[in-house]
mmCIF file of C-alpha atoms in Angstrom:
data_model
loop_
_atom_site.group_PDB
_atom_site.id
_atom_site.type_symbol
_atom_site.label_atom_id
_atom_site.label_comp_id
_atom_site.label_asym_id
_atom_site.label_seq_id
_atom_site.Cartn_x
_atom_site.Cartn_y
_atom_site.Cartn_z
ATOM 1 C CA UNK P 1 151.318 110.075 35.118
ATOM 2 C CA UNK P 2 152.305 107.202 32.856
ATOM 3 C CA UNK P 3 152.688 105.098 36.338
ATOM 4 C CA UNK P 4 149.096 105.912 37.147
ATOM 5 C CA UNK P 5 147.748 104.988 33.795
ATOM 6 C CA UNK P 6 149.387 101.504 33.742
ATOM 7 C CA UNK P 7 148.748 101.007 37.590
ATOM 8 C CA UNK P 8 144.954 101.940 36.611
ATOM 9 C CA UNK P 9 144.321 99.457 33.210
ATOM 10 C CA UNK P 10 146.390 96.867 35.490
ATOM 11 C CA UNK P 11 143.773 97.227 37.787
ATOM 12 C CA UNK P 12 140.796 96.915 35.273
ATOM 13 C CA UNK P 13 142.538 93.683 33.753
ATOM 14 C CA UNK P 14 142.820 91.915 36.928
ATOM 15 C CA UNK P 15 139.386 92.472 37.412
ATOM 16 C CA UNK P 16 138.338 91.358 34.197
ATOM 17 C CA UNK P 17 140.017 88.291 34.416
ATOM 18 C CA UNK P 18 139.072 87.437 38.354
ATOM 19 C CA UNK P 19 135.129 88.209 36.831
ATOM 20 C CA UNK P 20 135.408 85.973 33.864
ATOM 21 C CA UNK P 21 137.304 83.403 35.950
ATOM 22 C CA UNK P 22 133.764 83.354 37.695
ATOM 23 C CA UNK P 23 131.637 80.001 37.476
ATOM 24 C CA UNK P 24 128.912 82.337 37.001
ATOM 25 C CA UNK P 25 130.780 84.239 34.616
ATOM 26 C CA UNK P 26 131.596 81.278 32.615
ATOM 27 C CA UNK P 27 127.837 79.583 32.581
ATOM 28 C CA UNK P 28 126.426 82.472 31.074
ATOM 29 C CA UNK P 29 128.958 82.124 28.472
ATOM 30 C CA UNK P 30 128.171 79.032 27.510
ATOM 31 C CA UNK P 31 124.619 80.101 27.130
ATOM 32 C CA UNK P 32 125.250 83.125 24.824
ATOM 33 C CA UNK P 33 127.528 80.977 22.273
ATOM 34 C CA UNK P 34 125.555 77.947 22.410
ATOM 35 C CA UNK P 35 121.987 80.133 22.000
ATOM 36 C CA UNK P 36 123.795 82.120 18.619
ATOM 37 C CA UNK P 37 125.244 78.721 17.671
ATOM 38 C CA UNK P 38 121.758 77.063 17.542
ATOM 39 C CA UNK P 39 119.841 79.596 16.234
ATOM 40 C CA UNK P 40 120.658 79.186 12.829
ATOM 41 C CA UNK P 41 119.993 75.205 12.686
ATOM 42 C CA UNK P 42 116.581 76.367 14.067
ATOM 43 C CA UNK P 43 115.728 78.405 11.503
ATOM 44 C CA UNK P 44 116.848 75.567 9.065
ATOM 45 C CA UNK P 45 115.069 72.981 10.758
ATOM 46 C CA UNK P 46 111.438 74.779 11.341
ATOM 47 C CA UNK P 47 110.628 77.105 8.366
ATOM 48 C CA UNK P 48 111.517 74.214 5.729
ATOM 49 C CA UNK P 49 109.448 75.102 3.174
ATOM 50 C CA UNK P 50 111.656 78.318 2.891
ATOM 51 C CA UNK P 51 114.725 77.152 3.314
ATOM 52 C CA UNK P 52 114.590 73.622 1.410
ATOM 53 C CA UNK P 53 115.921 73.756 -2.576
ATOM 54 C CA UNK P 54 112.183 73.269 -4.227
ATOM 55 C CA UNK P 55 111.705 73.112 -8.090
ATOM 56 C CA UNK P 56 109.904 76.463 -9.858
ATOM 57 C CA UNK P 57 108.414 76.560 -13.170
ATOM 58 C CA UNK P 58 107.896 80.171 -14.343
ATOM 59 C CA UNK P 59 106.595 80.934 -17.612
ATOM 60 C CA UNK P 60 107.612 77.523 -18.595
ATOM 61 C CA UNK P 61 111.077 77.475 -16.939
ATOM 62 C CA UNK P 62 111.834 74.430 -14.642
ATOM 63 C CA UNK P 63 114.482 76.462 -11.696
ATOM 64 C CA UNK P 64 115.096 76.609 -7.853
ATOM 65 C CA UNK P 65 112.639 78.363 -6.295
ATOM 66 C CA UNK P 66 114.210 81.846 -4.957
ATOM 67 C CA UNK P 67 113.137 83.070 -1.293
ATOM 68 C CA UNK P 68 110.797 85.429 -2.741
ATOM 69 C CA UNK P 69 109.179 82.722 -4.766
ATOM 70 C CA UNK P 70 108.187 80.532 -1.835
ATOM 71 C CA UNK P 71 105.830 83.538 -0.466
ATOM 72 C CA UNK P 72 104.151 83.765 -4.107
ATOM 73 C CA UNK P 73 101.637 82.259 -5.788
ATOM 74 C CA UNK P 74 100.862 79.490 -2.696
ATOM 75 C CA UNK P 75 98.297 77.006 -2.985
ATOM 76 C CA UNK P 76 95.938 76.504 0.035
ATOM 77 C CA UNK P 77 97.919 74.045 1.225
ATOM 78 C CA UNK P 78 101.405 75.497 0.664
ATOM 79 C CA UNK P 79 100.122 78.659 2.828
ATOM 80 C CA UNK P 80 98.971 75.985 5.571
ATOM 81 C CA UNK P 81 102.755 74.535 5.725
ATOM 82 C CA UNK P 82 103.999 78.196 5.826
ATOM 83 C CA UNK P 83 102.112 78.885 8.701
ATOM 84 C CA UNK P 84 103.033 76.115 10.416
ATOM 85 C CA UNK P 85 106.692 76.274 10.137
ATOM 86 C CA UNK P 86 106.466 79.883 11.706
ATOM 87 C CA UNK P 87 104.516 78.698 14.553
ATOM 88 C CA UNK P 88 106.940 75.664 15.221
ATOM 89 C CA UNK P 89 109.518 78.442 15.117
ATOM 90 C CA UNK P 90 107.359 80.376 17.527
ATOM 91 C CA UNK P 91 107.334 77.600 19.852
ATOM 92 C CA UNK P 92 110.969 77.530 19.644
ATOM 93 C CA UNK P 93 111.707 81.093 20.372
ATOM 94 C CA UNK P 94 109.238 80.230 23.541
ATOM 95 C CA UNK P 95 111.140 77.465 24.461
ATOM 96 C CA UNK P 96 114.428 78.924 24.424
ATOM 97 C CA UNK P 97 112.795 81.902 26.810
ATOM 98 C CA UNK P 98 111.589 79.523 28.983
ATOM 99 C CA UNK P 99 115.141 77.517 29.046
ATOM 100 C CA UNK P 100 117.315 80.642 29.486
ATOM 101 C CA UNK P 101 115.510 82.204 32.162
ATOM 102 C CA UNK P 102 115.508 78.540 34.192
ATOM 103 C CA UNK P 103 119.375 78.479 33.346
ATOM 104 C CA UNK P 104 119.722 81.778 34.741
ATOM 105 C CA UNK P 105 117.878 81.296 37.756
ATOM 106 C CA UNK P 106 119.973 78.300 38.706
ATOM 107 C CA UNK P 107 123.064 80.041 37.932
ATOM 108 C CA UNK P 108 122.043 82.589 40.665
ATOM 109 C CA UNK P 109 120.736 80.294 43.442
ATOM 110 C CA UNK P 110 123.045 76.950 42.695
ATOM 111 C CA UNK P 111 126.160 75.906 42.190
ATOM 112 C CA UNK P 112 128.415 73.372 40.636
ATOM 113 C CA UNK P 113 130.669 71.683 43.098
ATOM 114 C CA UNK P 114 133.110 69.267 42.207
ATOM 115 C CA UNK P 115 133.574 68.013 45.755
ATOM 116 C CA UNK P 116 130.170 66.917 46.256
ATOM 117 C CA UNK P 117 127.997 64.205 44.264
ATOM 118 C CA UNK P 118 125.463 64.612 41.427
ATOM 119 C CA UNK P 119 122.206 64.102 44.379
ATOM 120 C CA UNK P 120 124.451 66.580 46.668
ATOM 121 C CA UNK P 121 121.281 69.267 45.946
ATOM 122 C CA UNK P 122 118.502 66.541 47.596
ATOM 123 C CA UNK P 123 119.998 66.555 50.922
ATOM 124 C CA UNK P 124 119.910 70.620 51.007
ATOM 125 C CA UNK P 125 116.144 70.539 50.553
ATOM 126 C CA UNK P 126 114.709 70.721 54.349
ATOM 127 C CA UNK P 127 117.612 74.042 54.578
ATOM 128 C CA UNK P 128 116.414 75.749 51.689
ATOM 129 C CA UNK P 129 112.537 74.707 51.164
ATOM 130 C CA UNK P 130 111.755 77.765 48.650
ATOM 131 C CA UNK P 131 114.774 76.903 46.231
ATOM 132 C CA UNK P 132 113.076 73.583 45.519
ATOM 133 C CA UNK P 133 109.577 74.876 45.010
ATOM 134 C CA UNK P 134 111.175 77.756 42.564
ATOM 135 C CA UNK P 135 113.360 74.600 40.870
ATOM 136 C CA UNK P 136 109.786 72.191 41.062
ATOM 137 C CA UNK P 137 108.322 75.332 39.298
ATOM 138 C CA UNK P 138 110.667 75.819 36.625
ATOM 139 C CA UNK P 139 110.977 72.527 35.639
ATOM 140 C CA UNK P 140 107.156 71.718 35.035
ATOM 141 C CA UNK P 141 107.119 74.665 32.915
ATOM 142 C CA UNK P 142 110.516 73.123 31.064
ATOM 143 C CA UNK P 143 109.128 69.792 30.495
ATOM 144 C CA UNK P 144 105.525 70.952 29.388
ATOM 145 C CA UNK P 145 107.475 73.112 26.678
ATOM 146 C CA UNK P 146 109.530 70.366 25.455
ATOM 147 C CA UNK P 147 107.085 67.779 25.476
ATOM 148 C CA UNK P 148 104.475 70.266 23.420
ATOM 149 C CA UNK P 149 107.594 71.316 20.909
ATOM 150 C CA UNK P 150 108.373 67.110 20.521
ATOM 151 C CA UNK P 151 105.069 66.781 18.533
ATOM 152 C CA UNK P 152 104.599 69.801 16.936
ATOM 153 C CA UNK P 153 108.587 69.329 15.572
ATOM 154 C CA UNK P 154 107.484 66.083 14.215
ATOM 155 C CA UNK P 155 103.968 67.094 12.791
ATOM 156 C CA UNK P 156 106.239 69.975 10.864
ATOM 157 C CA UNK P 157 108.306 67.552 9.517
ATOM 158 C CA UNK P 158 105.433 65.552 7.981
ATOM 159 C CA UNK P 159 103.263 68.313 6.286
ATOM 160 C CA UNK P 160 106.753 69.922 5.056
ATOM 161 C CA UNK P 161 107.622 66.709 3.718
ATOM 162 C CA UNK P 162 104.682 66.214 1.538
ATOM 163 C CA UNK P 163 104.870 69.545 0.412
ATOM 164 C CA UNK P 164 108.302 69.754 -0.678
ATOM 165 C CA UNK P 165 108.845 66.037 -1.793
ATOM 166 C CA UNK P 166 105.511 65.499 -3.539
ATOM 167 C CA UNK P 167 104.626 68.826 -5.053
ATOM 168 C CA UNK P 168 107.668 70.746 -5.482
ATOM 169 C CA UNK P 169 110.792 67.828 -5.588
ATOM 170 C CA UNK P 170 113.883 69.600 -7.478
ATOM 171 C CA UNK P 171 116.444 66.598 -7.300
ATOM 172 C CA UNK P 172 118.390 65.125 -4.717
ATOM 173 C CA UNK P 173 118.978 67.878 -2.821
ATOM 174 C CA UNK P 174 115.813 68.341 -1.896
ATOM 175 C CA UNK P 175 115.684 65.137 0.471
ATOM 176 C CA UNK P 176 118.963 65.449 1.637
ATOM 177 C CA UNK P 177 118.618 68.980 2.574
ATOM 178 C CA UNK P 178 115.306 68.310 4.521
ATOM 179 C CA UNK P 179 116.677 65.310 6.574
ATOM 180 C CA UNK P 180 119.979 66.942 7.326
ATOM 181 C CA UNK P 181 118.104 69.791 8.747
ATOM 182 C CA UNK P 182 115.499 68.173 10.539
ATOM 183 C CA UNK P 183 118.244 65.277 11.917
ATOM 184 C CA UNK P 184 120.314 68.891 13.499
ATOM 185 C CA UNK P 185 117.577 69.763 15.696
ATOM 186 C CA UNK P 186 115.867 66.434 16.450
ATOM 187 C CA UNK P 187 119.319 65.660 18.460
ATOM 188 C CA UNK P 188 118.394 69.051 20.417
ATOM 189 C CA UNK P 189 114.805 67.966 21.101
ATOM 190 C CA UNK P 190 115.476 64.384 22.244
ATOM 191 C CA UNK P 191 117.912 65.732 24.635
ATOM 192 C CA UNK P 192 116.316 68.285 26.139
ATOM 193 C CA UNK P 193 112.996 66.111 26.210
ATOM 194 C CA UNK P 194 115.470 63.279 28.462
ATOM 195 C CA UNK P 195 116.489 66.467 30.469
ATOM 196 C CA UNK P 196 113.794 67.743 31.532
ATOM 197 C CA UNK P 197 111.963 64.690 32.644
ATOM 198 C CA UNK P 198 114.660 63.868 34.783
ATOM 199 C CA UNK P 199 114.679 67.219 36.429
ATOM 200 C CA UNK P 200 111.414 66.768 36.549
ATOM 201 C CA UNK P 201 111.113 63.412 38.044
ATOM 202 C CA UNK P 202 114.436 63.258 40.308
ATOM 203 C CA UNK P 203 113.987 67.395 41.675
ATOM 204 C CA UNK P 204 117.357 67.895 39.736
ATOM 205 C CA UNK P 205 118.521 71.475 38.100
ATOM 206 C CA UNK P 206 120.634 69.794 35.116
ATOM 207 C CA UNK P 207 122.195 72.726 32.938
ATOM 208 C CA UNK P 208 121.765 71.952 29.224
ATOM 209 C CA UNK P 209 124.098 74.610 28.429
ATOM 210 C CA UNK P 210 127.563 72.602 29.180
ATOM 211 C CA UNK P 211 129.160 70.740 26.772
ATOM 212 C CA UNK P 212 128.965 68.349 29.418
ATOM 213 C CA UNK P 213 125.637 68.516 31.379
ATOM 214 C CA UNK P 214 126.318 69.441 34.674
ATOM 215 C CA UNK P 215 124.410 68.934 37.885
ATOM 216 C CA UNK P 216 123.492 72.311 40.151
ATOM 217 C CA UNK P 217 124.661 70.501 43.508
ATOM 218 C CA UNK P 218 124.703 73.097 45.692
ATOM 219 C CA UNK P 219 123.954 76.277 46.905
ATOM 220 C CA UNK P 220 125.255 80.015 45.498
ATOM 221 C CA UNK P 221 127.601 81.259 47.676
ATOM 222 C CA UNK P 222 125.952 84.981 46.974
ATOM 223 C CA UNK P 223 122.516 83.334 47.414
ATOM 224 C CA UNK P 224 123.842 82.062 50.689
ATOM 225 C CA UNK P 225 125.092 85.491 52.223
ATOM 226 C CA UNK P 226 121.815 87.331 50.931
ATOM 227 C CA UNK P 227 119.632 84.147 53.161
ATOM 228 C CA UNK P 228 122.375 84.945 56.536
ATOM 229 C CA UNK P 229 121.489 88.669 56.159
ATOM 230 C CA UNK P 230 117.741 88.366 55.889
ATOM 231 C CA UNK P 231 118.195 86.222 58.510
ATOM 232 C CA UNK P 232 119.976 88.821 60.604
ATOM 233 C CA UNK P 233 117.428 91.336 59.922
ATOM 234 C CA UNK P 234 114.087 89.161 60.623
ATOM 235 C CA UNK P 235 116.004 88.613 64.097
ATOM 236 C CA UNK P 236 116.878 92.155 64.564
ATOM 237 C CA UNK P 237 112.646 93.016 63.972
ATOM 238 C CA UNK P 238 112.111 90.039 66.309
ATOM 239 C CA UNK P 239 114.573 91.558 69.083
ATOM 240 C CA UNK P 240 113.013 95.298 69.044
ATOM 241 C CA UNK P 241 109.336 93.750 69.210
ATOM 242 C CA UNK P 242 110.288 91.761 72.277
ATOM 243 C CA UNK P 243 111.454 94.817 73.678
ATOM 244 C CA UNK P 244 108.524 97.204 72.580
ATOM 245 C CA UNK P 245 106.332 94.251 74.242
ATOM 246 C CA UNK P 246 108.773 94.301 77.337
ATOM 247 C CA UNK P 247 108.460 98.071 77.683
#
């Protein structure tokens, strides 16, 4: 009985381990820790009228404005920058969507291969026509969301800026709080920005979720034994119609 039990969770670890060994595995990894990792500094970075040490006077007392205090009271212009940080975030949260599910899809149809080059995946395009109109497709979408998020990250900056610097300035902590923040996630923009255009331009399927950016070079061996069977079984249909016509 007790050989069973240890034969059995033997079993299960081995498995475990060959499944997270997987470069799949792995990828998707990355993208969970990195996604939690950056969600915090995105929250910082967009709603920074919220999250930025302002100055409060209430009934006279000068103090740092409290998270419920930043929903109260707001001028016309205060509930404009409000607004705007959420839909910044919103673009965000779209982006990231939009990022994961490209990231996925590559991690399902391509492959990293260290013994081919960077431009392996170019020569592979007349063999798998489809994969490069999915990737073309992707992509567009990818750069169209960056390139949208680029101005609307820097237009939050400005109006959040104004509001917290000129109307509601505590002390030094106020500046350095809203340039530390915005600096954490303009790295992330930038990037991706340069990432996507060169996907974009070069019909490359760069992962941003490495801590070295890899290049998809190749094909998925899974995606590669799915193709041979279709294959198989459009050539089977072909067979029995020749022989139905035959008949």
């Amino acid at each position: 009985m007790f050989d069973s039990i240890t034969t059995y969770l033997s079993n299960k670890y081995n498995s475990l381990m060959e499944y997270m060994s997987l470069q799949d595995t792995q990828q998707k990894i990355n993208i969970a820790s990195i996604t939690v990792s950056e969600s915090f500094k995105i929250l910082m970075a967009t709603l920074l009228s919220i999250f930025i040490p302002q100055e409060c006077v209430i009934d006279g007392v000068v103090r740092t404005c409290t998270f419920s205090d930043n929903f109260a009271n707001l001028t016309h212009y205060n509930t404009f920058v409000v607004v705007f940080n959420f839909i910044t975030l919103g673009i965000f949260v779209g982006l990231y969507y939009v990022e994961i599910k490209r990231e996925d899809w590559m991690i399902k149809h391509l492959e990293f291969d260290n013994n081919f080059s960077d431009n392996n995946l170019q020569t592979l395009k007349p063999t798998y026509p489809k994969i490069f109109e999915r990737l073309t497709h992707y992509n567009k979408i990818y750069y169209k969301y960056y390139s949208i998020l680029k101005y609307f990250f820097i237009a939050n900056f400005i109006v959040s800026a104004v509001l917290v610097l000129h109307f509601y300035y505590l002390d030094y902590r106020t500046a350095t709080s809203l340039l530390t923040n915005v600096a954490l996630c303009w790295t992330k923009v930038m990037t991706g920005t340069n990432l996507a255009k060169e996907s974009l331009d070069n019909e490359k399927a760069i992962s941003y979720y490495n801590t070295k950016f890899i290049f998809f070079n190749s094909i998925d061996t899974d995606y590669k034994k799915t193709q041979v069977i279709e294959l198989i079984e459009d050539k089977k249909d072909e067979v029995n119609i020749q022989i139905k016509e035959d008949k």
